[in-house]
PDB file of C-alpha atoms in Angstrom:
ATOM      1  CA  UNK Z   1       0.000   0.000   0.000  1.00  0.00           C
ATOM      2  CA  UNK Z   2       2.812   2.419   0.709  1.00  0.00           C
ATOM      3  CA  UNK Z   3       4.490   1.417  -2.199  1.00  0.00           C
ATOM      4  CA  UNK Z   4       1.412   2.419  -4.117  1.00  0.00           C
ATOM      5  CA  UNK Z   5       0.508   5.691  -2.628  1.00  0.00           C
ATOM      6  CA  UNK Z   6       3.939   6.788  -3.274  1.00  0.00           C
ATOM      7  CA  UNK Z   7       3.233   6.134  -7.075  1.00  0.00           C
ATOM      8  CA  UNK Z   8       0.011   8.983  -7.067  1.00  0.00           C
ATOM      9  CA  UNK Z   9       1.021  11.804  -4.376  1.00  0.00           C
ATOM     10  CA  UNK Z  10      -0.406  13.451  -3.695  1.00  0.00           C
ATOM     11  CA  UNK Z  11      -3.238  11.395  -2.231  1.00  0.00           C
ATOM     12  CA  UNK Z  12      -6.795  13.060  -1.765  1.00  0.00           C
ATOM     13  CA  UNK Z  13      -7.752   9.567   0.266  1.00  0.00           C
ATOM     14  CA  UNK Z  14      -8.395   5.911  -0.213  1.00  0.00           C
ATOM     15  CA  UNK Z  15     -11.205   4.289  -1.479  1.00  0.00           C
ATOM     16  CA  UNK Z  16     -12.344   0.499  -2.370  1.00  0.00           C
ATOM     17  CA  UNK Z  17     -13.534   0.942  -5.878  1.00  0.00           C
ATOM     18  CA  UNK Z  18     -13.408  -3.069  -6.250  1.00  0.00           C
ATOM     19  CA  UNK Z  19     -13.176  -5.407  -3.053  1.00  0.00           C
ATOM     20  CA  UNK Z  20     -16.364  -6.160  -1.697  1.00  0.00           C
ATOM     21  CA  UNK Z  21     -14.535  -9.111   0.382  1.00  0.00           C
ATOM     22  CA  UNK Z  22     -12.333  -6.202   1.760  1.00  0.00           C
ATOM     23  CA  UNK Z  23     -15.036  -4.320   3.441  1.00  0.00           C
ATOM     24  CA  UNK Z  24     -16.560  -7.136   5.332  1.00  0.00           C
ATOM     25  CA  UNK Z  25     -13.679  -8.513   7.080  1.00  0.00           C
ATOM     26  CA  UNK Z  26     -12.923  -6.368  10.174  1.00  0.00           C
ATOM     27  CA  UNK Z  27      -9.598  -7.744  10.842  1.00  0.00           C
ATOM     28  CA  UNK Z  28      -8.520  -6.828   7.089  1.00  0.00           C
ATOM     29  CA  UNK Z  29     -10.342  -3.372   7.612  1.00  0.00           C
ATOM     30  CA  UNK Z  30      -8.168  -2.666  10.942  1.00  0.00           C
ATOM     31  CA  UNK Z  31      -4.609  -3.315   9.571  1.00  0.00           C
ATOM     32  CA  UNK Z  32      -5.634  -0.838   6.529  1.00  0.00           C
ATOM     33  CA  UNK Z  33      -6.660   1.854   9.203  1.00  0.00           C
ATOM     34  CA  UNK Z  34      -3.802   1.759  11.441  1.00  0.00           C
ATOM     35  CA  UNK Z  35      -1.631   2.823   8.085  1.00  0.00           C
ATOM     36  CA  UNK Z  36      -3.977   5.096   6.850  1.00  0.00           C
ATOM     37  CA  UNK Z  37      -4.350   6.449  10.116  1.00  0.00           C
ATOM     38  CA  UNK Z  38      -0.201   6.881  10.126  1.00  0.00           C
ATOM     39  CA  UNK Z  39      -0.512   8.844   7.271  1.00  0.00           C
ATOM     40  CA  UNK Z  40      -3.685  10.499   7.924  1.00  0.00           C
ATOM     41  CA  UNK Z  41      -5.289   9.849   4.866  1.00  0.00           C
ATOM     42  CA  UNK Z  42      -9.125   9.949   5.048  1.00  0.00           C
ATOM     43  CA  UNK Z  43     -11.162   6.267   3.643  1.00  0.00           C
ATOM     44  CA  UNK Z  44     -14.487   6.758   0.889  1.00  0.00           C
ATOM     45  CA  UNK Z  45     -16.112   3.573   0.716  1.00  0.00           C
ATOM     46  CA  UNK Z  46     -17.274   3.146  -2.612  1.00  0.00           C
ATOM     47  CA  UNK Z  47     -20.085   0.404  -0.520  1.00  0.00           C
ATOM     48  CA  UNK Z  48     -19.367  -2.115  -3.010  1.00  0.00           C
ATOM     49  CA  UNK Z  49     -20.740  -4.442  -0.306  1.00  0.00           C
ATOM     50  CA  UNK Z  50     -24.241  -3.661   1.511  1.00  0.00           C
ATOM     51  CA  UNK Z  51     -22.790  -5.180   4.812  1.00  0.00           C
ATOM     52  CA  UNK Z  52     -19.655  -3.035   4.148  1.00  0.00           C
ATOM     53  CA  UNK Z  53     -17.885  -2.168   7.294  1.00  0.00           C
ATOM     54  CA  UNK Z  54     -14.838   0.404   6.225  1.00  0.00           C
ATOM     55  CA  UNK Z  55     -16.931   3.423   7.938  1.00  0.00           C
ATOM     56  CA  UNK Z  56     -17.022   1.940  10.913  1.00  0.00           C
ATOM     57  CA  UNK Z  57     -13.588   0.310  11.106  1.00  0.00           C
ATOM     58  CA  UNK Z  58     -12.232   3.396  10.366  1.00  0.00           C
ATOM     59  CA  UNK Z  59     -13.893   5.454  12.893  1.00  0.00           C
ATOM     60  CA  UNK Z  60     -12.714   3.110  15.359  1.00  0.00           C
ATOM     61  CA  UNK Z  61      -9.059   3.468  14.352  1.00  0.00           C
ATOM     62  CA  UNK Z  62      -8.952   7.191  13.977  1.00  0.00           C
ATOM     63  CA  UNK Z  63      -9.457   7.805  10.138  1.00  0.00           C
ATOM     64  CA  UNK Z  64     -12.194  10.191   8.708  1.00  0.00           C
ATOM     65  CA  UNK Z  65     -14.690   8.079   6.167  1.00  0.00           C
ATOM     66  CA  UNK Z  66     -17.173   9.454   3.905  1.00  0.00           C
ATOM     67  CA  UNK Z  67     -19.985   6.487   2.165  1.00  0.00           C
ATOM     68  CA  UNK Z  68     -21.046   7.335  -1.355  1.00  0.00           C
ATOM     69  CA  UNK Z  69     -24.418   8.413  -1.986  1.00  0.00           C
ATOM     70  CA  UNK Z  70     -25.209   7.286  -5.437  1.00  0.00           C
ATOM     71  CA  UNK Z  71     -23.687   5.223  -7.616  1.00  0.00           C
ATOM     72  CA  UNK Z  72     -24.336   6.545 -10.870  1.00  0.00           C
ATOM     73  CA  UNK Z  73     -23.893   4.059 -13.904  1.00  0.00           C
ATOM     74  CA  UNK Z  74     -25.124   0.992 -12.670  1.00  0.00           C
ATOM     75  CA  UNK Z  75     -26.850  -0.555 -15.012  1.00  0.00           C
ATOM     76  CA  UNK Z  76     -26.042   0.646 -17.757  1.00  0.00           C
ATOM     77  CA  UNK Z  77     -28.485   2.727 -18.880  1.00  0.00           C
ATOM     78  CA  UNK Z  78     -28.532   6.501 -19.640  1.00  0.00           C
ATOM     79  CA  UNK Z  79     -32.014   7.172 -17.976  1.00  0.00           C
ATOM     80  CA  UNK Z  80     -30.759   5.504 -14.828  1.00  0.00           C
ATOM     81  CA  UNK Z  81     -27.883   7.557 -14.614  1.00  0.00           C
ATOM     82  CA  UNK Z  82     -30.160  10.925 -15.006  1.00  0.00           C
ATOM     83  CA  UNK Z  83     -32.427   9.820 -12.408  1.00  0.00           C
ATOM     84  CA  UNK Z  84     -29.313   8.602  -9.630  1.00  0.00           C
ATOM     85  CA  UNK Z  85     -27.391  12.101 -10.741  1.00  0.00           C
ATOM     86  CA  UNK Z  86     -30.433  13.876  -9.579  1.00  0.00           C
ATOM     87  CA  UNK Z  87     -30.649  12.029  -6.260  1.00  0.00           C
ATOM     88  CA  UNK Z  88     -27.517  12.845  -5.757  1.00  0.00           C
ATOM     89  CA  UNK Z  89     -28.297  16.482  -6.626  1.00  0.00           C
ATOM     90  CA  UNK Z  90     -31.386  15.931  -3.682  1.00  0.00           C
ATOM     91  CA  UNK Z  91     -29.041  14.545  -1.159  1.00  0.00           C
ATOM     92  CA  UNK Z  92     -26.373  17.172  -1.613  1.00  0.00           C
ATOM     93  CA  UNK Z  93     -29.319  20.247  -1.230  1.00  0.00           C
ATOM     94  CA  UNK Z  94     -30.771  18.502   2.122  1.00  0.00           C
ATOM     95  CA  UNK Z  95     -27.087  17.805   3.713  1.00  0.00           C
ATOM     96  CA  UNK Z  96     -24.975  20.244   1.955  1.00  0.00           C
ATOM     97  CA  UNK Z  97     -22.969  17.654  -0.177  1.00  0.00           C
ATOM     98  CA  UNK Z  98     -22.819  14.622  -1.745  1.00  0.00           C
ATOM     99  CA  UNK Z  99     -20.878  11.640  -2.952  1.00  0.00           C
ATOM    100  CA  UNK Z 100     -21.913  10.420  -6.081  1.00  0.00           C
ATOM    101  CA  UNK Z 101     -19.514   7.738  -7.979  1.00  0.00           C
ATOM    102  CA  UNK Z 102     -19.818   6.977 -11.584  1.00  0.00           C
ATOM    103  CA  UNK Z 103     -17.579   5.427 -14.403  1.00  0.00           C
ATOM    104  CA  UNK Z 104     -16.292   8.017 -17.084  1.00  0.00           C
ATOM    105  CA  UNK Z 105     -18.377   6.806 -19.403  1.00  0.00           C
ATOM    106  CA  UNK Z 106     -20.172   8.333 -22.057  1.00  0.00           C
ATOM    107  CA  UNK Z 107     -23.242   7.852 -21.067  1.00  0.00           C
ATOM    108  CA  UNK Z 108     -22.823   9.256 -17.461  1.00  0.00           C
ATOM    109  CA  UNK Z 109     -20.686  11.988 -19.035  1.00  0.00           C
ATOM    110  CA  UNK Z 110     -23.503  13.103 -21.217  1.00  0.00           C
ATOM    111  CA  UNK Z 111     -25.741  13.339 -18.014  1.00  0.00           C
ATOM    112  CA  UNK Z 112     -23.520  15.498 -15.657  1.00  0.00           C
ATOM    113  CA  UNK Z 113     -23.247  17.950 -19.103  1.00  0.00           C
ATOM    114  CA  UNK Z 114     -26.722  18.255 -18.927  1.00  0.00           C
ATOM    115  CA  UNK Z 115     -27.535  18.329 -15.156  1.00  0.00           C
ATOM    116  CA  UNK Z 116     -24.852  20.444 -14.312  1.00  0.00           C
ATOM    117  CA  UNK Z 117     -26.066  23.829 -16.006  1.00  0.00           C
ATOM    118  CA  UNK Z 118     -26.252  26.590 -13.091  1.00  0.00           C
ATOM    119  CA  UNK Z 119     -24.094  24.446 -10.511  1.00  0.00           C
ATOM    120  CA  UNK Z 120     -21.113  26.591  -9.628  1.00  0.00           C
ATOM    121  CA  UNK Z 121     -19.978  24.413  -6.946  1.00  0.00           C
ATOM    122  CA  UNK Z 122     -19.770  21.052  -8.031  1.00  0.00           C
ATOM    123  CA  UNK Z 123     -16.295  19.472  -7.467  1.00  0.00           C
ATOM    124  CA  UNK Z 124     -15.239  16.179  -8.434  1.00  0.00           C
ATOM    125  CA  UNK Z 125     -11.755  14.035  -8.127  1.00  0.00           C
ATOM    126  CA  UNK Z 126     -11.094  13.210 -11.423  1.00  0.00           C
ATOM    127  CA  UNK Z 127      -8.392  10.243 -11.478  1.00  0.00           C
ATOM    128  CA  UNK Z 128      -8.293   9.282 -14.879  1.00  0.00           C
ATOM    129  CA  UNK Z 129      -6.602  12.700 -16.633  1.00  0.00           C
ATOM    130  CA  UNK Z 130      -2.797  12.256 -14.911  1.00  0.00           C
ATOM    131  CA  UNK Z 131      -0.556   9.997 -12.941  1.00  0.00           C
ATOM    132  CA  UNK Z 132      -2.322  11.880  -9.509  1.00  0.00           C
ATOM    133  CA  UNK Z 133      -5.877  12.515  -8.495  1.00  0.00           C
ATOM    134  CA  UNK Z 134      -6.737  16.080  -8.755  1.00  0.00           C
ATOM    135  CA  UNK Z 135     -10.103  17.868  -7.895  1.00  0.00           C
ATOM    136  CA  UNK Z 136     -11.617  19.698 -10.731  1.00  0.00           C
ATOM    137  CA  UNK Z 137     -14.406  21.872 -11.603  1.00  0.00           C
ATOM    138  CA  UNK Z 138     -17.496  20.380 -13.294  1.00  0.00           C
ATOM    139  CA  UNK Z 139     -17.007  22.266 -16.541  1.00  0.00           C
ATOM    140  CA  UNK Z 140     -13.436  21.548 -16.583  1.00  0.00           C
ATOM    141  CA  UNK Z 141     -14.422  17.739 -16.752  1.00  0.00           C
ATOM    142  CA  UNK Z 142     -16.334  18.138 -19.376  1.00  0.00           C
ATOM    143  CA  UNK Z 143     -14.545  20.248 -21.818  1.00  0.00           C
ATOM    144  CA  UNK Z 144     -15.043  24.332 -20.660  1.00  0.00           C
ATOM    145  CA  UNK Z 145     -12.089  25.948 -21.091  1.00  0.00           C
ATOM    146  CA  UNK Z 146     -13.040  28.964 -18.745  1.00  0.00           C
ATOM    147  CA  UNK Z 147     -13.402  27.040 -15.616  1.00  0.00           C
ATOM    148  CA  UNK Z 148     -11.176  27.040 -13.411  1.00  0.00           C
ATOM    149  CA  UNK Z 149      -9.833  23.728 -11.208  1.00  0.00           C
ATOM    150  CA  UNK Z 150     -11.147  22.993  -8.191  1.00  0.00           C
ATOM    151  CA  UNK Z 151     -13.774  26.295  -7.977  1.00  0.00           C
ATOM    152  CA  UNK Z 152     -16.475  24.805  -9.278  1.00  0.00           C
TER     153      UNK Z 152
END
């Protein structure tokens, strides 16, 4: 893991996009805390599992977790990914924010163009565009030119 992490600094946090087995087993969850907790790096479970228990490991070891809200793409169809972008949209309006997670796929592409008209604070941690996670702007994502990284 340290290996790894020093191959994408700098590191936003840690998440599980795959390993459902991961976040089940507490004794697996603990030894991942303690060195996340060393190098205070926050945990967002992706909740690949529905009896995930990162969240809960991690609070017990020290380390900030956040649980996605939505997943966006899943299945694969583009009217499903309008309708889980806009619960996303309703959680993040009732709490303040949200965690939405979605493949960078056309499709789902095509639905944050046209849901995101009139946001001007929608982030998101693009990882596919560079060796290291970055946060960008919405409209930065998906083509603007004018926005500017992380303001949106």
């Amino acid at each position: 893991l340290r290996a790894a992490l020093r191959e994408v600094v700098p590191v936003v946090a840690i998440n599980n996009h795959m390993g459902s087995g991961l976040s089940e087993d507490a004794d697996a969850i603990a030894r991942l805390m303690l060195v996340l907790r060393r190098l205070k790096i926050p945990f967002v479970d992706s909740r690949t599992s529905p009896r995930s228990m990162l969240c809960r490991g991690a609070r017990l070891c020290g380390v900030s977790c956040l649980s996605r809200d939505v997943f966006l793409d899943d299945p694969k169809d583009p009217h499903t990914v309008d309708y889980r972008l806009k619960e996303a949209i309703k959680v993040a309006k009732q709490r303040g924010w949200a965690i939405a997670i979605g493949h960078p796929a056309e499709r789902t592409i095509h639905a944050l163009k046209r849901l995101s008209v009139g946001f001007n604070r929608l982030r998101v941690v693009d990882i596919k565009s560079g060796p290291s996670p970055r946060v960008v702007g919405i409209s930065t994502l998906l083509g603007s030119s004018s926005a500017r990284a992380g303001t949106k």
